[in-house]
Short mmCIF file of C-alpha atoms in Angstrom, two decimals:
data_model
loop_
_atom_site.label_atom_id
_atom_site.label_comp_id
_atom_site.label_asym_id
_atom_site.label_seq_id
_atom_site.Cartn_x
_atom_site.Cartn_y
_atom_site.Cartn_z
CA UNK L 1 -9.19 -12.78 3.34
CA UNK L 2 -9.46 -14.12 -0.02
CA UNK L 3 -10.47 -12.57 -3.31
CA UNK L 4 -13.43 -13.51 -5.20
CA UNK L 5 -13.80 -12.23 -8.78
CA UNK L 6 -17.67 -11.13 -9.44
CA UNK L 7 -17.42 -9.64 -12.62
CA UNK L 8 -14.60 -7.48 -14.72
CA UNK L 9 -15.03 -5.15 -17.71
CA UNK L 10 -12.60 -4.74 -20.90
CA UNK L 11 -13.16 -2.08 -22.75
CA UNK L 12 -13.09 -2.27 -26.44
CA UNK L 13 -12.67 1.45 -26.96
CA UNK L 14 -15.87 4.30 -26.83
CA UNK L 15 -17.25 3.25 -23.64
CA UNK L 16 -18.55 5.72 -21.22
CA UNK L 17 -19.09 3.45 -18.71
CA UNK L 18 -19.96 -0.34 -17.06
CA UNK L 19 -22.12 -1.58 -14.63
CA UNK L 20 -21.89 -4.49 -12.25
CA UNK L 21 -25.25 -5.77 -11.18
CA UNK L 22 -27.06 -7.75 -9.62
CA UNK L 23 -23.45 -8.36 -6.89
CA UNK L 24 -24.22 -11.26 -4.71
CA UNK L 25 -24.52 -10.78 -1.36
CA UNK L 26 -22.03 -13.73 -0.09
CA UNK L 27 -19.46 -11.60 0.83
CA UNK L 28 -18.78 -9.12 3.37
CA UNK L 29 -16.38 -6.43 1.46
CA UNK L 30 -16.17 -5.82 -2.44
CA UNK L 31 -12.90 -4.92 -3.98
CA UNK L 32 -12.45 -2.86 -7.13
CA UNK L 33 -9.24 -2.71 -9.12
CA UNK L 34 -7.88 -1.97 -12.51
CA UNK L 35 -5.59 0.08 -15.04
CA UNK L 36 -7.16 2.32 -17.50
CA UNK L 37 -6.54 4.70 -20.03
CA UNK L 38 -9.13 7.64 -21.20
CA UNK L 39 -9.80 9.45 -25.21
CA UNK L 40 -9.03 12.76 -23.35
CA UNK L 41 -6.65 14.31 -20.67
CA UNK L 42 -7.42 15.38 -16.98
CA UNK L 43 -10.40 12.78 -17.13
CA UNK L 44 -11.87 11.47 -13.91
CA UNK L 45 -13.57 7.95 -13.25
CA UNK L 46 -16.30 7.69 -10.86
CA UNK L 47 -18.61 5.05 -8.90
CA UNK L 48 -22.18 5.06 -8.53
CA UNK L 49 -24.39 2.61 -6.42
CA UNK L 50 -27.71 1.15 -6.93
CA UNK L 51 -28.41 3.70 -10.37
CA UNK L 52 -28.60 6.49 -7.86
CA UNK L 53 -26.82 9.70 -9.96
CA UNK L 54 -27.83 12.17 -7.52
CA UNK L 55 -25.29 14.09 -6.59
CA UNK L 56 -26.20 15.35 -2.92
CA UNK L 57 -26.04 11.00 -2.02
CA UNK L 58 -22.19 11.67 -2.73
CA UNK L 59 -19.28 13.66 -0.81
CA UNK L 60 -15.16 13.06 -1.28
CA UNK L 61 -11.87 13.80 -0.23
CA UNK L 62 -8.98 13.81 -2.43
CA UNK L 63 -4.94 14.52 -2.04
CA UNK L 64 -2.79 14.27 -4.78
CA UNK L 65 0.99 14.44 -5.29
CA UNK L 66 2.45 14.82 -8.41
CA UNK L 67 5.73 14.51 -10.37
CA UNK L 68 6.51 18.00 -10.13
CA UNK L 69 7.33 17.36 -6.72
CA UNK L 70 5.23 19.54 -5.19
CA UNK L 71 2.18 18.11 -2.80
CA UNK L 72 -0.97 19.46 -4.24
CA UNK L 73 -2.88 18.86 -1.47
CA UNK L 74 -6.60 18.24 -0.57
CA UNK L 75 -9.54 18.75 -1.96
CA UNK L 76 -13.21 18.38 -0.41
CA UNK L 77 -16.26 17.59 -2.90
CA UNK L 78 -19.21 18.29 -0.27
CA UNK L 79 -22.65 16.07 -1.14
CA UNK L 80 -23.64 17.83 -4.16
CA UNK L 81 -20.64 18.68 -4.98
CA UNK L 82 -20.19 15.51 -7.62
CA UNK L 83 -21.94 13.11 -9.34
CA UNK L 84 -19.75 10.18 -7.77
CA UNK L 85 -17.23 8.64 -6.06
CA UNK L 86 -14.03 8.93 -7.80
CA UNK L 87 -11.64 6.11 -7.98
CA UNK L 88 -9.16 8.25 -9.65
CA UNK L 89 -8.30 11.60 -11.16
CA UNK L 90 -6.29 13.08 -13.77
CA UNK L 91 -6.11 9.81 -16.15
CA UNK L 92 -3.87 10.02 -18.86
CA UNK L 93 -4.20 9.48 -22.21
CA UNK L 94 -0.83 9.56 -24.06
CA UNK L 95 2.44 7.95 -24.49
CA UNK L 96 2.36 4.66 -22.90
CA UNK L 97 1.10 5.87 -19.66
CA UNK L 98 -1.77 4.08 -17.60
CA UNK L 99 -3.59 4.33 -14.88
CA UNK L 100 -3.78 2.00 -12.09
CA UNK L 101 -5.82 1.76 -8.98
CA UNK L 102 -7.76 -0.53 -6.20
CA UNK L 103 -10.52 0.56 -4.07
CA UNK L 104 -12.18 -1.21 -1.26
CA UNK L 105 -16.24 -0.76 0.17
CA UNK L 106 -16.66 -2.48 3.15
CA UNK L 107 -19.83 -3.62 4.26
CA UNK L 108 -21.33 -3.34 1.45
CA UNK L 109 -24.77 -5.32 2.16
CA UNK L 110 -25.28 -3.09 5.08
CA UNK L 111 -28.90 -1.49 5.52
CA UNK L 112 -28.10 0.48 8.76
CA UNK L 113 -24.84 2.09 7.57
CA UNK L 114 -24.05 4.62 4.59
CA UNK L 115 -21.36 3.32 2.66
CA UNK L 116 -17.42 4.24 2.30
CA UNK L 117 -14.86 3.42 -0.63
CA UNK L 118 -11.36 4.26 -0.48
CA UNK L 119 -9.27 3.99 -3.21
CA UNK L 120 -5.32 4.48 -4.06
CA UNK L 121 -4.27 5.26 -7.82
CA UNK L 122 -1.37 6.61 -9.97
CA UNK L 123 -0.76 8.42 -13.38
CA UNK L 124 1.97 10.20 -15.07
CA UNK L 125 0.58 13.36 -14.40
CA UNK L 126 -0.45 12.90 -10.33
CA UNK L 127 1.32 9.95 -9.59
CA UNK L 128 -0.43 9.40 -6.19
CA UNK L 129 -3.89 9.51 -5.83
CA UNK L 130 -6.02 8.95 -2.17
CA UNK L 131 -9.29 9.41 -2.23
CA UNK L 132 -12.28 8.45 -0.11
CA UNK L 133 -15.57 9.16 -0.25
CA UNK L 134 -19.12 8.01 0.88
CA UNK L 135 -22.57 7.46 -0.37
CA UNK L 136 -25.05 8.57 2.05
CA UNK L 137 -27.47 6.14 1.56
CA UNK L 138 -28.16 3.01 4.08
CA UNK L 139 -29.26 1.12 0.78
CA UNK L 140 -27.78 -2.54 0.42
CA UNK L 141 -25.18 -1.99 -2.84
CA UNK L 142 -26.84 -4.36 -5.34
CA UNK L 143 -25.14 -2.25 -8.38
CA UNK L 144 -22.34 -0.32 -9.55
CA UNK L 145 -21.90 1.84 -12.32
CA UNK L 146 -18.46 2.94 -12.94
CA UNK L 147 -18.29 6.31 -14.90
CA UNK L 148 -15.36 7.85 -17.27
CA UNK L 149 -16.00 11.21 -18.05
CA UNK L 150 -14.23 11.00 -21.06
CA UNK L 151 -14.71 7.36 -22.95
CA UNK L 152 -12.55 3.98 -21.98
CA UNK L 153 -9.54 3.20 -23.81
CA UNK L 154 -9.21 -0.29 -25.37
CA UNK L 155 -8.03 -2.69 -23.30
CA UNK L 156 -9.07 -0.74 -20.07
CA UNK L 157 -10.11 -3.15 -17.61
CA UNK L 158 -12.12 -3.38 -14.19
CA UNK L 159 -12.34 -6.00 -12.28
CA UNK L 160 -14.73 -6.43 -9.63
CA UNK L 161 -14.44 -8.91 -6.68
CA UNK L 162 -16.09 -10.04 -3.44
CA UNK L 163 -13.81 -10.46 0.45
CA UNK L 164 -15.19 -12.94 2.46
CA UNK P 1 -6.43 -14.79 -4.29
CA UNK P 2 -3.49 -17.12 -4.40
CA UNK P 3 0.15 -17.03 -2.21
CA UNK P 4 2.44 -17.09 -4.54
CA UNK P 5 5.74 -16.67 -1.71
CA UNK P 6 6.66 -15.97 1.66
CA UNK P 7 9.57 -14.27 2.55
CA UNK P 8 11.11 -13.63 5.60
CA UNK P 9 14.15 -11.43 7.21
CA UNK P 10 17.50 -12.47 7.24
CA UNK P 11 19.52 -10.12 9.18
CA UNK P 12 22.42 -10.92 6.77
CA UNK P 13 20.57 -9.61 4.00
CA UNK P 14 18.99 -6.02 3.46
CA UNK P 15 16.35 -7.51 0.18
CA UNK P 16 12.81 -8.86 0.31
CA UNK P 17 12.84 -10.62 -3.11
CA UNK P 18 9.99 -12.39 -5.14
CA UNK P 19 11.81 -14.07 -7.90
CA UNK P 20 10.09 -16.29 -10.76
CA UNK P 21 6.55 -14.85 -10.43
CA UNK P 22 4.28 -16.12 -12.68
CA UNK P 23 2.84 -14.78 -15.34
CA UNK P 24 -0.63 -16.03 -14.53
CA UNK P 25 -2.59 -13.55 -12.88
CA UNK P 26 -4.10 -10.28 -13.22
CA UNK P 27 -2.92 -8.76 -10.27
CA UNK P 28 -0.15 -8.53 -7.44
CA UNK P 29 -0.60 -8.05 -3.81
CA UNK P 30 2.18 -8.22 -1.07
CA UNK P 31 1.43 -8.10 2.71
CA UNK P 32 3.67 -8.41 5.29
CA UNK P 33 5.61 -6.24 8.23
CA UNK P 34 8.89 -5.88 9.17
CA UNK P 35 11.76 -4.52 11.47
CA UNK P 36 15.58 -4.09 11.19
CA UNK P 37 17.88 -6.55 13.14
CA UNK P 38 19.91 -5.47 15.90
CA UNK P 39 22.98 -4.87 15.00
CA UNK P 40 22.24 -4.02 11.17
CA UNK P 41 22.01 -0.53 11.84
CA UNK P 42 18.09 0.70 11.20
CA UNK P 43 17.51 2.53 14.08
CA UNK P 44 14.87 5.10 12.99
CA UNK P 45 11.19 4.15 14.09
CA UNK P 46 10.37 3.06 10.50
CA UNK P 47 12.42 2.14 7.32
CA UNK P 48 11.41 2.45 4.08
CA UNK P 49 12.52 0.37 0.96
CA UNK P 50 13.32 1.16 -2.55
CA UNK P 51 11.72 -1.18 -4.88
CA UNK P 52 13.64 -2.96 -8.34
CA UNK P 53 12.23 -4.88 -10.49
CA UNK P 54 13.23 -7.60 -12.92
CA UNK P 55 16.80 -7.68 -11.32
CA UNK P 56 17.45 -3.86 -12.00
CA UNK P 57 19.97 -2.48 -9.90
CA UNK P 58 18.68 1.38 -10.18
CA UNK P 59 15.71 2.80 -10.20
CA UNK P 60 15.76 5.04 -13.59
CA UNK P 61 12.70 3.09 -15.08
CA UNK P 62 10.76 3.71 -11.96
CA UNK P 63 8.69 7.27 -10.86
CA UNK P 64 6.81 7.56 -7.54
CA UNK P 65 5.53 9.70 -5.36
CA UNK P 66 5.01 9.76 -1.54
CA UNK P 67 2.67 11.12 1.09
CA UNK P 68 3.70 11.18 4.38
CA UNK P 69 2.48 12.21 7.58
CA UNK P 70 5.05 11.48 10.30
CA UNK P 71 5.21 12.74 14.26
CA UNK P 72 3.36 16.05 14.49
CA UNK P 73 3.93 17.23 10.84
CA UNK P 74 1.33 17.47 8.93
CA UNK P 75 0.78 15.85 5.48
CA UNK P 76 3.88 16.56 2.92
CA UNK P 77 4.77 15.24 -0.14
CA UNK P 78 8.05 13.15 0.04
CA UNK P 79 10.71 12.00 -2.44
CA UNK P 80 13.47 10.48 -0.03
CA UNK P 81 12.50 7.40 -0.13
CA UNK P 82 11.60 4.96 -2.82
CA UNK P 83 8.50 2.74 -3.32
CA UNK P 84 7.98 1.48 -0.13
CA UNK P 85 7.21 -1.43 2.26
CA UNK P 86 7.93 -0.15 5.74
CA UNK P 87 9.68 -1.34 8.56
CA UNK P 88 10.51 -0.44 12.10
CA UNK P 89 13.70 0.48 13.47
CA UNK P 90 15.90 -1.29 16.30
CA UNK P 91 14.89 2.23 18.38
CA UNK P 92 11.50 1.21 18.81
CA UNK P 93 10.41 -1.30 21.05
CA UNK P 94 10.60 -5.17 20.08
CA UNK P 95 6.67 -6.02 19.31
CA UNK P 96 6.70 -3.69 17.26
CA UNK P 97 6.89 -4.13 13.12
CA UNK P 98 6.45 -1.29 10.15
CA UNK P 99 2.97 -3.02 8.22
CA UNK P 100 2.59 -2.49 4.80
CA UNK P 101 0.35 -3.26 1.64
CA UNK P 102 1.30 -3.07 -1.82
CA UNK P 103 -0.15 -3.86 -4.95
CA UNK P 104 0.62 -3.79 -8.63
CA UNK P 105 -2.35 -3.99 -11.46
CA UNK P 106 -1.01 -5.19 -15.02
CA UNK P 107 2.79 -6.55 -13.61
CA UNK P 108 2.51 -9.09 -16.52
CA UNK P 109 1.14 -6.82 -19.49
CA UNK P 110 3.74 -6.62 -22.00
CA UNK P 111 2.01 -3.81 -23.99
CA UNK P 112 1.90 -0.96 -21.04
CA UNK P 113 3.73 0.24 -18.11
CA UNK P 114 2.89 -1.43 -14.81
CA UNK P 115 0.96 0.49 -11.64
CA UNK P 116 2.00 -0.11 -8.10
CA UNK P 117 0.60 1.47 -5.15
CA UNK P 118 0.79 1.46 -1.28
CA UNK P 119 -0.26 2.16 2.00
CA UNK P 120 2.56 1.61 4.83
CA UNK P 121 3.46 2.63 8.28
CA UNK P 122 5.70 2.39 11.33
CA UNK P 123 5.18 3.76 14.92
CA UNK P 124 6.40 3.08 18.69
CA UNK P 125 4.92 4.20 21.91
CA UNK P 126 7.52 6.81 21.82
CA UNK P 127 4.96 8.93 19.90
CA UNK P 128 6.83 8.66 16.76
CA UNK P 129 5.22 7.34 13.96
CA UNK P 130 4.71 7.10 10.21
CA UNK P 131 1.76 6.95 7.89
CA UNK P 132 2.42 7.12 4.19
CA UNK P 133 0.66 5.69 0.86
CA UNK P 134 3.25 5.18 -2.13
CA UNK P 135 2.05 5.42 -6.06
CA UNK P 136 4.04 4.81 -9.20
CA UNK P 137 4.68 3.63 -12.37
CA UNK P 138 7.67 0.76 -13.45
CA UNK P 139 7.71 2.74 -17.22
CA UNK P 140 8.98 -0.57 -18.81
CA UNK P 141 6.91 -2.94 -20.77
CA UNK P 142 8.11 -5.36 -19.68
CA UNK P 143 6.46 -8.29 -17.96
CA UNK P 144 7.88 -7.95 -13.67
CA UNK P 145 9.06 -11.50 -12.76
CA UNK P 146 11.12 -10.32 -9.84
CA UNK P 147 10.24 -7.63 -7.32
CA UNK P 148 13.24 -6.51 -4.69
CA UNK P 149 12.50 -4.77 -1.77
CA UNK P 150 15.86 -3.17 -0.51
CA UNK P 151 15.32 -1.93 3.47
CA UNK P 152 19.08 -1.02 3.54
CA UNK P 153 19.64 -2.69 6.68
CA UNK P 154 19.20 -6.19 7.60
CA UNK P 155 15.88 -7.61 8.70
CA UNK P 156 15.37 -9.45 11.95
CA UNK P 157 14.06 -12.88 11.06
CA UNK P 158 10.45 -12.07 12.42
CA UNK P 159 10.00 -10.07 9.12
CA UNK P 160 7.68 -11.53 7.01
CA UNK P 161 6.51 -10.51 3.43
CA UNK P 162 4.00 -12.55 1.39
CA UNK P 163 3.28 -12.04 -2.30
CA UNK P 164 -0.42 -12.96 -3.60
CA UNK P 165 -1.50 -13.16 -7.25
CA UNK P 166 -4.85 -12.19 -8.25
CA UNK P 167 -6.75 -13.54 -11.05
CA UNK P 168 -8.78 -10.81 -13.40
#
């Protein structure tokens, strides 16, 4: 398995969001990772595929632990539920604290199958993250848009890439 | 993605180590599985290892947190164990090896403190097993140029770790 880089996204500061489009379809799984930082606290950062926004096309399960050390548990966003698939949670914005992540979507060119991503992150504040969700659609992924609810920090970045 | 090292077990020696990474890539990414040699002690179905970085020797820069599922128990957060790869103990049966993944997302930024994450487990046909995913920060800023794994226990010489860097 190797890791081809399609596209990646710095964020100068402001930002509510990037897109990758128009991904290539020479690959079999895409590969999402990055560290970033948000303007405000308890700020989540979703995907969305092909411009759909819909939320019923979306469903996730979360669990979180946390520094505390206590297990928060699990949470279940049912389609409808959110606008997204998040690839983290609870992203800080102070000190020197960052957040980190990678996500996977296999089979992403499929156009029989609705489509998974799992992703593993870490903050200050919930310092493990897993969380997978699907998009219930059977739609090739041509496009991602990936969604801060608050704005990017500068010198956020994503990088997308392509598995053979 | 790039190798960047293999590593393998040396049952005179309880470390994975990565030294002299460079500081050329966006990303890290280590693969591998593992079990304790016989005679090093080990003998739990899996082993987990505490992770150091830059030639540390404690972990006060480091914060992580575990989840855990293991035998019948359900999911539970767990501190007992550092930042993990995972291996298998001598109890379980020879094929088997602990698998793990870990990755780290801005291990040469200067300016911020440094992600790592994994997913890990160890099992036997016993019915004991181990599936946990490890998150955490290495609150230093500075640039990781040597990653330790410490397992405790030596490793029998099938072990084998591999470090990848990944451009951004």
């Amino acid at each position: 398995m190797s890791y081809k880089k399609i596209a990646s996204f710095t964020a100068s500061g402001g930002e509510t969001d990037t897109f990758f489009n128009s991904i290539p379809a020479d690959y079999t799984h895409l590969a999402i990772q990055g560290f970033v930082r948000s303007n405000t606290s308890t700020t989540d950062m979703v995907v969305q595929f092909n411009g759909v926004q819909t939320s019923s096309l979306y469903c996730l399960a979360q669990a979180n632990a946390n520094v505390n050390n206590s297990f928060n548990g699990v949470a279940h966003y049912a389609p409808g539920d959110a606008e997204g698939i998040r690839l983290a949670d609870y992203i800080p914005n102070t000190g020197s604290d960052w957040c980190g992540f990678t996500a996977h979507i296999p089979d992403f060119k499929s156009t029989t199958k609705w489509k998974n991503v799992i992703s593993l992150s870490n903050n200050a504040y919930i310092a493990n993250q897993w969380i997978a969700g699907s998009f219930l659609n059977t739609a090739a992924i041509t496009s991602i848009r990936v969604r801060m609810s608050g704005t990017f920090i500068a010198g956020s970045k994503i990088v997308l890439y392509g598995l053979g | 993605m790039e190798l960047i090292a293999t590593a393998n077990g040396n049952s005179g020696s309880t470390n994975i180590q990565f030294t002299n990474i460079p500081q050329t890539y966006q990303f890290l990414k280590v693969v591998g599985q593992g079990r304790t040699a016989v005679g090093s002690g080990g003998s739990n179905p899996w082993i987990g290892a505490t992770i150091y970085f830059n030639g540390e020797t404690n972990t006060s820069n480091v914060i992580w947190r575990r989840m855990i599922s293991y035998n019948t128990n359900n999911w539970i957060d767990d501190t007992s164990t550092g930042p993990d790869l995972q291996a298998n103990g001598t109890n379980t049966e020879a094929g088997f090896h602990g698998i793990a993944t870990w990755w780290c997302t801005n291990y040469s930024d200067a300016s911020k403190y440094k992600s790592f994450g994994a997913y890990a487990s160890g099992t036997n046909t016993g019915g004991s097993f181990l599936n946990a995913t490890n998150c955490g920060q290495y609150r230093s800023n500075a640039p990781i140029t040597s990653i330790r794994f410490d397992f405790s226990y030596g490793l029998d010489p099938a072990s084998v770790y591999s470090l990848y860097g990944i451009a951004g």
